[in-house]
Amino acid sequence: MNTASIHFTNREILLLFLPIAGELLLHYTVGIADSIMIASVGEAAVSGVSLMDFTVSFFNSLLTALAVGGTVVIGQHIGNADRRKTAEAAVQTVLLLAAAGTLLAVAAYVLRPFITGRLFGELAADVHYHADVYFGILAASLPFMGVYSAGAAVFRSMGNSVLPLRIMIIANILNVAANAVLIYGFGMQTEGIAYPTLAVRILSAAAIMVLLVFHARRRRMTFRMRIVPSVARSIFAVGLPCCFENGMFYLGRVLVLIMVASFGTAAIAANAVAQAVTLFQVLPGMAAAAGIPVVISRCVGAGRYDMARLYNRRIIKGIYAVHLLSCALVAALLPAVLALYGLSDEATSMARQIVLVHALFVVVVWPASYALPATFRAAGDTRFPMVVSVACMLLCRVVFSYVFGVIFGLGVLGVWLGLFVDWIVKGLIFVFRYAGGKWQEFRLVD
């Protein structure tokens, strides 16, 4: 057993999480910049792009979930000091994610008429036009998103989260610059946002694969590009429940978006802006949740559940502290940010209200709802968080969104209140699961 591989100083944990946070920050900042630039085209463009951004994010979430399986399996093999199986797991992650991305792209184009024409109900003609154009271009990026997610998962599993950040810095600079040139310089509309995004995703996938091959050769790691069923099954054991959970999560969001769409264009625009802004409130926690499998899986691979609990406590305490800062910062900058969008007074007011209420629940509830299940998955305990998350999404989020939003007449704010009920219920369940220690009975490697 290589015990050194499971010992992390606070500084090492911070250096693992900070690049992930930086990568997320860049991604969301580009999202904000894109939405501000597309807002110059009109609210219909903002609404159409936001709906399809959500749909593309759904497909990407399936790839990210499968990548979690690779992260956990690689991490447990590192903790178990098995060099050969670590390399095998890395190769399997890349192959499976590339294949999954290709299959999802095919599915996206087959379902395109339904997704852009019927999924969100009867959209206004101009909203539908922008949605169809944007989705038609971005669906082609799914195979490359799969390859990049796999490469990033492999590097993070080995403790190198800086390299994916460097790729994202270059990619996002190119993306924003190209968007500005095409929209403001050449007068393009939705295409001016979509084509640069597709291009940088292709470049990012190519870059991370080249670096991955270079790293393997430098370490003299031998590998063959073939499917190893036993390793693939271990990845699927974690990844598929996560995929199902994410799929059902987005199904719930689709049902909620249908409610939002029924409230009118202003509500759609306000919801889109609120979603973009609130991401910055939870960004530290999301970075930690993405990094938790790297730390915990190594401890589990080495059979050191005591170390897993120690690191989990440290990380969650850190999330609570940093969320206070992130929510305070977003609240301070909110007036200036909302002014950049140039939305109607009605949409601006709704967005402001949502963001401020969201901050309260992020500080109090979010860590238990999202950080603890990341710990469970890192151990191989995937079915329980899947069942709880899906049940709470259907019984709490969807039901209470309808109750608050439609029956009580709170509109788009009521839809967000349904989300917070979901967080509270599943957070309580996960706390009891963690305290009971059942998750410590799981381990994927021998």
CSV table of N, CA and C in Angstrom, one decimal, residues 69 72-73 76-77 234-235 237-238 300 377-380 442-446:
chain,number,residue,atom,x,y,z
A,69,GLY,N,-17.2,8.3,-13.0
A,69,GLY,CA,-16.9,6.9,-12.8
A,69,GLY,C,-15.5,6.6,-13.1
A,72,VAL,N,-13.3,8.0,-10.1
A,72,VAL,CA,-13.4,7.2,-8.9
A,72,VAL,C,-12.5,5.9,-9.1
A,73,VAL,N,-12.7,5.2,-10.2
A,73,VAL,CA,-11.9,4.0,-10.4
A,73,VAL,C,-10.4,4.3,-10.5
A,76,GLN,N,-9.2,5.1,-6.9
A,76,GLN,CA,-9.1,3.9,-6.1
A,76,GLN,C,-7.9,3.0,-6.4
A,77,HIS,N,-7.6,2.9,-7.7
A,77,HIS,CA,-6.4,2.1,-8.1
A,77,HIS,C,-5.1,2.8,-7.7
A,234,SER,N,-16.5,-1.4,-13.9
A,234,SER,CA,-16.3,-0.7,-12.6
A,234,SER,C,-16.6,0.8,-12.9
A,235,ILE,N,-16.2,1.3,-14.1
A,235,ILE,CA,-16.5,2.7,-14.4
A,235,ILE,C,-18.0,2.9,-14.6
A,237,ALA,N,-20.3,1.1,-13.1
A,237,ALA,CA,-20.9,1.0,-11.8
A,237,ALA,C,-21.1,2.3,-11.1
A,238,VAL,N,-20.2,3.2,-11.3
A,238,VAL,CA,-20.3,4.5,-10.8
A,238,VAL,C,-21.0,5.5,-11.7
A,300,VAL,N,-10.4,5.4,0.0
A,300,VAL,CA,-11.2,4.2,0.0
A,300,VAL,C,-10.4,3.1,-0.7
A,377,ARG,N,-20.3,8.6,-3.7
A,377,ARG,CA,-20.0,8.1,-5.0
A,377,ARG,C,-18.5,7.7,-5.1
A,378,ALA,N,-17.7,8.5,-4.4
A,378,ALA,CA,-16.2,8.2,-4.4
A,378,ALA,C,-15.9,6.9,-3.8
A,379,ALA,N,-16.8,6.4,-2.9
A,379,ALA,CA,-16.6,5.1,-2.2
A,379,ALA,C,-17.2,4.0,-3.1
A,380,GLY,N,-18.0,4.3,-4.0
A,380,GLY,CA,-18.7,3.3,-4.8
A,380,GLY,C,-20.2,3.2,-4.4
A,442,PHE,N,-18.6,0.1,1.0
A,442,PHE,CA,-18.4,0.0,-0.4
A,442,PHE,C,-17.0,0.2,-0.8
A,443,ARG,N,-16.5,-0.5,-1.9
A,443,ARG,CA,-15.2,-0.3,-2.4
A,443,ARG,C,-15.2,-1.1,-3.8
A,444,LEU,N,-14.5,-0.4,-4.8
A,444,LEU,CA,-14.6,-1.0,-6.1
A,444,LEU,C,-13.4,-1.8,-6.5
A,445,VAL,N,-12.3,-1.7,-5.8
A,445,VAL,CA,-11.0,-2.4,-6.2
A,445,VAL,C,-10.7,-3.4,-5.1
A,446,ASP,N,-9.9,-4.4,-5.6
A,446,ASP,CA,-9.4,-5.4,-4.7
A,446,ASP,C,-8.1,-5.1,-4.1
